[in-house]
Amino acid sequence: MSEAPPRWISKTLRACVRDPKVVAGGGFILFLLVLAIGAPELAPKDPLEQDLILGVTPPHGFAGAEPGYLLGTDDLGRDVLSRLIWGSRVALTVAFVAATLAAALGAALGLVAGWYRGWVDAIISRLVEIWMAFPPVLLSILLVAVFGAGVGSVIGAIAIIDWTRFCRVIRAETMGQAKSDYVTAARVIGFSPMRVLTREILPNVAPVLIALISLEMGIAVIVEAILSFVGLSVSSDVPTWGGMIAQGRQILHQGWWVLAAPLVALFLTVLAFNLLGEGLRRSLDPVMRR
């Protein structure tokens, strides 16, 4: 007999709080969420406001720095810190939405393939193999080029490409869970296949799924930055980390901080999502907790 839901939730939350990877990764992501949501109030300057007189102003603490520009300015005199904060909005929006859509599609097909097996599994598995044969970055660039630039196109491209990651893992987990005694008991008492999948198997593969979603968010942030770097994400008047990297590369010798700031933000964000994913998998899996 399983534990009552309130007790199970409390036990899981305690395990998550005790895991240093969950605390470190989740804390940084929460910090980014606060910045992204509160960007209009927290950003010290208008990210699009230009002042050519203050172009390539160094960060605070360096010779030639100007008050009010903590991370300096780019070649157009725009505040790097403000653009970094506003860029987190695009990065996190793509990360959360694209990862959720990819997980929903991949998990659904993985559950079906792992449960029914036979020709259903064969068709889905061949589709996954064919889809994974294409280079993901090149395919995402192609899809965005066809759909047109925009956050929606980027999200759709990532979801269409990365559902295969979830499908393969959830398929294998479902096959393992389908042999368990609790699934056999559910079938004996007359549960329909859909009820067994949604009420019995899905909760038991949820720890793996949640960890995969967190890892996928880090991948989505990188893909969005790549697409922004080549000019295939949002419009040029919207600050993005990839766009800042592309701009900073052109003026590296005059203003290294324009390139360094988004690179550090990108690195820390991906690292945080990876730490969170690893920590959640260990904390949510009762076997790994022992």
Short mmCIF file of C-alpha atoms in Angstrom, two decimals:
data_model
loop_
_atom_site.label_atom_id
_atom_site.label_comp_id
_atom_site.label_asym_id
_atom_site.label_seq_id
_atom_site.Cartn_x
_atom_site.Cartn_y
_atom_site.Cartn_z
CA MET A 1 0.00 0.00 0.00
CA SER A 2 1.47 3.36 -1.01
CA GLU A 3 1.90 6.26 1.39
CA ALA A 4 -0.80 8.89 1.65
CA PRO A 5 -0.19 11.73 -0.86
CA PRO A 6 0.42 14.48 1.73
CA ARG A 7 3.05 12.40 3.52
CA TRP A 8 4.68 11.38 0.23
CA ILE A 9 4.81 15.00 -0.93
CA SER A 10 6.31 16.13 2.36
CA LYS A 11 8.93 13.38 2.25
CA THR A 12 9.85 14.22 -1.34
CA LEU A 13 10.16 17.93 -0.62
CA ARG A 14 12.47 17.23 2.32
CA ALA A 15 14.64 15.04 0.09
CA CYS A 16 14.84 17.81 -2.53
CA VAL A 17 15.75 20.49 0.02
CA ARG A 18 18.55 18.30 1.41
CA ASP A 19 20.12 17.76 -2.01
CA PRO A 20 22.81 20.40 -2.68
CA LYS A 21 22.39 20.10 -6.45
CA VAL A 22 18.68 20.85 -6.23
CA VAL A 23 19.31 23.79 -3.92
CA ALA A 24 22.11 25.25 -6.05
CA GLY A 25 20.52 24.67 -9.44
CA GLY A 26 16.98 25.46 -8.36
CA GLY A 27 18.09 28.55 -6.47
CA PHE A 28 19.83 30.00 -9.50
CA ILE A 29 16.88 29.24 -11.79
CA LEU A 30 14.54 30.86 -9.28
CA PHE A 31 16.81 33.91 -9.24
CA LEU A 32 16.65 34.07 -13.04
CA LEU A 33 12.87 33.76 -12.96
CA VAL A 34 12.66 36.73 -10.59
CA LEU A 35 14.88 38.74 -12.92
CA ALA A 36 12.88 37.76 -16.00
CA ILE A 37 9.47 38.47 -14.48
CA GLY A 38 10.59 41.70 -12.86
CA ALA A 39 12.71 42.91 -15.79
CA PRO A 40 10.72 46.16 -16.33
CA GLU A 41 11.36 47.16 -12.69
CA LEU A 42 14.72 45.49 -12.04
CA ALA A 43 16.59 46.51 -15.20
CA PRO A 44 18.42 49.78 -14.43
CA LYS A 45 18.11 51.13 -17.99
CA ASP A 46 16.01 50.75 -21.10
CA PRO A 47 17.72 47.86 -22.96
CA LEU A 48 17.12 49.57 -26.31
CA GLU A 49 18.20 53.06 -25.29
CA GLN A 50 21.30 54.14 -27.20
CA ASP A 51 23.94 56.68 -26.25
CA LEU A 52 26.78 56.71 -28.75
CA ILE A 53 28.83 59.00 -26.52
CA LEU A 54 28.95 56.20 -23.91
CA GLY A 55 29.66 53.47 -26.47
CA VAL A 56 31.93 50.63 -25.25
CA THR A 57 32.05 51.92 -21.67
CA PRO A 58 33.85 49.37 -19.44
CA PRO A 59 32.21 47.73 -16.41
CA HIS A 60 32.31 49.15 -12.91
CA GLY A 61 35.78 48.97 -11.39
CA PHE A 62 37.67 49.43 -14.66
CA ALA A 63 39.27 52.61 -15.90
CA GLY A 64 36.81 54.77 -17.82
CA ALA A 65 33.71 53.27 -16.19
CA GLU A 66 30.59 55.42 -15.86
CA PRO A 67 28.25 55.48 -12.82
CA GLY A 68 25.04 53.53 -13.38
CA TYR A 69 26.53 51.05 -15.87
CA LEU A 70 27.54 48.11 -13.70
CA LEU A 71 28.47 45.80 -16.61
CA GLY A 72 29.37 48.56 -19.06
CA THR A 73 27.81 49.32 -22.44
CA ASP A 74 28.00 47.91 -25.96
CA ASP A 75 29.16 49.75 -29.07
CA LEU A 76 25.81 51.56 -29.31
CA GLY A 77 25.91 52.71 -25.70
CA ARG A 78 23.21 50.29 -24.51
CA ASP A 79 23.43 49.02 -20.95
CA VAL A 80 24.77 45.45 -20.94
CA LEU A 81 23.20 44.54 -17.58
CA SER A 82 19.74 45.65 -18.69
CA ARG A 83 20.03 43.72 -21.94
CA LEU A 84 21.22 40.68 -19.99
CA ILE A 85 18.18 40.83 -17.69
CA TRP A 86 15.73 41.26 -20.54
CA GLY A 87 17.45 38.49 -22.49
CA SER A 88 16.68 36.07 -19.66
CA ARG A 89 12.99 36.44 -20.53
CA VAL A 90 13.44 34.94 -23.97
CA ALA A 91 15.81 32.22 -22.73
CA LEU A 92 13.53 31.04 -19.91
CA THR A 93 10.34 31.29 -21.99
CA VAL A 94 11.84 29.05 -24.66
CA ALA A 95 13.31 26.70 -22.05
CA PHE A 96 10.11 26.10 -20.07
CA VAL A 97 7.61 25.98 -22.93
CA ALA A 98 9.71 24.02 -25.43
CA ALA A 99 10.82 21.44 -22.85
CA THR A 100 7.23 20.96 -21.64
CA LEU A 101 5.89 20.45 -25.17
CA ALA A 102 8.70 18.07 -26.11
CA ALA A 103 8.13 16.10 -22.89
CA ALA A 104 4.38 15.86 -23.44
CA LEU A 105 4.75 14.54 -26.98
CA GLY A 106 7.69 12.25 -26.29
CA ALA A 107 6.30 10.83 -23.05
CA ALA A 108 2.92 10.08 -24.63
CA LEU A 109 4.49 8.19 -27.52
CA GLY A 110 6.97 6.47 -25.20
CA LEU A 111 4.17 5.24 -22.92
CA VAL A 112 2.19 3.90 -25.87
CA ALA A 113 5.22 2.20 -27.44
CA GLY A 114 6.35 0.65 -24.15
CA TRP A 115 2.89 -0.62 -23.25
CA TYR A 116 1.54 -1.99 -26.54
CA ARG A 117 4.88 -3.07 -28.05
CA GLY A 118 4.54 -5.11 -31.25
CA TRP A 119 3.86 -3.17 -34.43
CA VAL A 120 3.00 0.00 -32.49
CA ASP A 121 6.41 -0.01 -30.84
CA ALA A 122 8.10 -0.83 -34.16
CA ILE A 123 6.52 2.15 -35.94
CA ILE A 124 7.30 4.63 -33.15
CA SER A 125 10.85 3.29 -32.72
CA ARG A 126 11.59 3.56 -36.45
CA LEU A 127 10.23 7.10 -36.44
CA VAL A 128 12.51 8.00 -33.54
CA GLU A 129 15.54 6.50 -35.29
CA ILE A 130 14.82 8.36 -38.52
CA TRP A 131 14.23 11.63 -36.67
CA MET A 132 17.43 11.30 -34.63
CA ALA A 133 19.48 10.72 -37.80
CA PHE A 134 19.22 14.44 -38.62
CA PRO A 135 21.70 16.81 -36.91
CA PRO A 136 19.52 18.58 -34.32
CA VAL A 137 21.05 22.06 -34.64
CA LEU A 138 20.93 22.06 -38.44
CA LEU A 139 17.38 20.75 -38.38
CA SER A 140 16.32 23.46 -35.91
CA ILE A 141 17.85 26.15 -38.13
CA LEU A 142 16.01 24.69 -41.12
CA LEU A 143 12.67 24.58 -39.29
CA VAL A 144 12.98 28.14 -37.99
CA ALA A 145 13.97 29.33 -41.46
CA VAL A 146 10.82 27.69 -42.86
CA PHE A 147 8.45 28.83 -40.07
CA GLY A 148 9.94 32.32 -39.82
CA ALA A 149 11.71 34.06 -36.97
CA GLY A 150 9.99 34.41 -33.62
CA VAL A 151 9.78 32.85 -30.17
CA GLY A 152 6.94 30.59 -31.27
CA SER A 153 8.97 29.22 -34.17
CA VAL A 154 11.96 28.55 -31.92
CA ILE A 155 9.78 26.77 -29.36
CA GLY A 156 8.08 24.70 -32.06
CA ALA A 157 11.39 23.72 -33.65
CA ILE A 158 12.90 22.57 -30.35
CA ALA A 159 9.77 20.62 -29.39
CA ILE A 160 9.58 18.93 -32.81
CA ILE A 161 13.24 17.91 -32.65
CA ASP A 162 13.75 16.91 -29.02
CA TRP A 163 10.64 14.82 -28.33
CA THR A 164 12.72 11.79 -29.30
CA ARG A 165 14.88 12.14 -26.16
CA PHE A 166 11.82 11.65 -23.97
CA CYS A 167 10.25 8.96 -26.12
CA ARG A 168 13.21 6.56 -25.95
CA VAL A 169 13.73 6.88 -22.20
CA ILE A 170 10.04 6.70 -21.25
CA ARG A 171 9.53 3.73 -23.58
CA ALA A 172 12.27 1.79 -21.79
CA GLU A 173 10.95 2.80 -18.35
CA THR A 174 7.41 1.79 -19.33
CA MET A 175 8.56 -1.63 -20.49
CA GLY A 176 10.22 -2.18 -17.14
CA GLN A 177 7.24 -0.95 -15.12
CA ALA A 178 4.80 -3.06 -17.18
CA LYS A 179 6.37 -6.20 -15.69
CA SER A 180 5.80 -5.06 -12.12
CA ASP A 181 3.33 -6.71 -9.76
CA TYR A 182 1.26 -3.56 -9.26
CA VAL A 183 0.60 -3.36 -13.01
CA THR A 184 -0.40 -7.02 -13.11
CA ALA A 185 -2.77 -6.44 -10.20
CA ALA A 186 -4.29 -3.40 -11.92
CA ARG A 187 -4.95 -5.41 -15.08
CA VAL A 188 -6.47 -8.29 -13.11
CA ILE A 189 -9.02 -6.03 -11.42
CA GLY A 190 -10.05 -4.64 -14.80
CA PHE A 191 -8.24 -1.32 -15.25
CA SER A 192 -8.26 -0.13 -18.85
CA PRO A 193 -4.87 0.32 -20.60
CA MET A 194 -5.28 4.10 -20.49
CA ARG A 195 -5.96 4.04 -16.76
CA VAL A 196 -3.00 1.77 -16.11
CA LEU A 197 -0.74 4.11 -18.09
CA THR A 198 -1.96 7.36 -16.54
CA ARG A 199 -2.74 6.24 -12.97
CA GLU A 200 -0.16 3.53 -12.35
CA ILE A 201 2.83 3.70 -14.70
CA LEU A 202 3.11 7.44 -15.33
CA PRO A 203 3.55 8.38 -11.62
CA ASN A 204 6.35 5.83 -11.34
CA VAL A 205 8.26 7.15 -14.37
CA ALA A 206 7.65 10.75 -13.29
CA PRO A 207 11.05 11.12 -11.50
CA VAL A 208 12.91 10.26 -14.70
CA LEU A 209 10.59 12.48 -16.74
CA ILE A 210 11.06 15.47 -14.44
CA ALA A 211 14.83 15.08 -14.56
CA LEU A 212 14.75 14.89 -18.35
CA ILE A 213 12.61 18.03 -18.56
CA SER A 214 15.13 19.95 -16.47
CA LEU A 215 18.02 18.76 -18.64
CA GLU A 216 16.04 19.60 -21.78
CA MET A 217 15.55 23.15 -20.54
CA GLY A 218 19.31 23.61 -20.53
CA ILE A 219 19.51 22.27 -24.08
CA ALA A 220 16.70 24.59 -25.17
CA VAL A 221 18.56 27.60 -23.77
CA ILE A 222 21.62 26.66 -25.84
CA VAL A 223 19.59 26.10 -29.02
CA GLU A 224 17.82 29.44 -28.61
CA ALA A 225 21.18 31.16 -28.14
CA ILE A 226 22.53 29.51 -31.29
CA LEU A 227 19.49 30.59 -33.30
CA SER A 228 19.75 34.12 -31.90
CA PHE A 229 23.45 34.15 -32.76
CA VAL A 230 22.70 33.47 -36.44
CA GLY A 231 19.74 35.87 -36.45
CA LEU A 232 16.96 33.25 -36.67
CA SER A 233 15.32 33.70 -33.27
CA VAL A 234 13.39 36.84 -32.34
CA SER A 235 13.62 40.21 -34.07
CA SER A 236 16.81 42.20 -33.65
CA ASP A 237 15.14 44.80 -31.40
CA VAL A 238 14.54 42.16 -28.67
CA PRO A 239 17.57 41.52 -26.41
CA THR A 240 18.74 37.91 -26.42
CA TRP A 241 21.87 36.28 -25.06
CA GLY A 242 22.74 34.81 -28.45
CA GLY A 243 22.34 38.19 -30.12
CA MET A 244 24.57 39.78 -27.48
CA ILE A 245 27.21 37.11 -28.10
CA ALA A 246 27.08 37.78 -31.85
CA GLN A 247 27.45 41.51 -31.26
CA GLY A 248 30.21 41.07 -28.67
CA ARG A 249 32.21 38.88 -31.02
CA GLN A 250 32.46 41.75 -33.48
CA ILE A 251 33.88 44.19 -30.91
CA LEU A 252 35.82 41.71 -28.79
CA HIS A 253 39.03 43.76 -28.74
CA GLN A 254 37.24 47.01 -27.88
CA GLY A 255 34.69 45.66 -25.38
CA TRP A 256 35.33 42.11 -24.17
CA TRP A 257 32.59 42.47 -21.52
CA VAL A 258 29.86 42.62 -24.17
CA LEU A 259 30.75 39.03 -25.09
CA ALA A 260 31.72 37.82 -21.62
CA ALA A 261 28.48 38.78 -19.83
CA PRO A 262 26.05 36.67 -21.94
CA LEU A 263 28.53 33.80 -22.15
CA VAL A 264 28.77 33.62 -18.37
CA ALA A 265 24.98 33.90 -18.03
CA LEU A 266 24.49 31.12 -20.60
CA PHE A 267 27.06 28.85 -18.93
CA LEU A 268 25.62 29.32 -15.44
CA THR A 269 22.03 28.79 -16.63
CA VAL A 270 22.81 25.53 -18.43
CA LEU A 271 24.87 24.35 -15.46
CA ALA A 272 22.00 25.18 -13.10
CA PHE A 273 19.49 23.21 -15.17
CA ASN A 274 21.86 20.23 -15.30
CA LEU A 275 22.44 20.32 -11.54
CA LEU A 276 18.71 20.62 -10.93
CA GLY A 277 17.95 17.68 -13.23
CA GLU A 278 20.52 15.40 -11.61
CA GLY A 279 19.44 16.40 -8.12
CA LEU A 280 15.74 15.94 -8.83
CA ARG A 281 16.25 12.49 -10.28
CA ARG A 282 18.14 11.39 -7.17
CA SER A 283 15.70 13.05 -4.78
CA LEU A 284 12.50 11.86 -6.47
CA ASP A 285 13.63 8.27 -7.03
CA PRO A 286 13.03 6.29 -3.81
CA VAL A 287 15.56 3.65 -4.87
CA MET A 288 18.38 6.19 -5.38
CA ARG A 289 17.52 7.88 -2.08
CA ARG A 290 18.36 4.75 -0.10
#
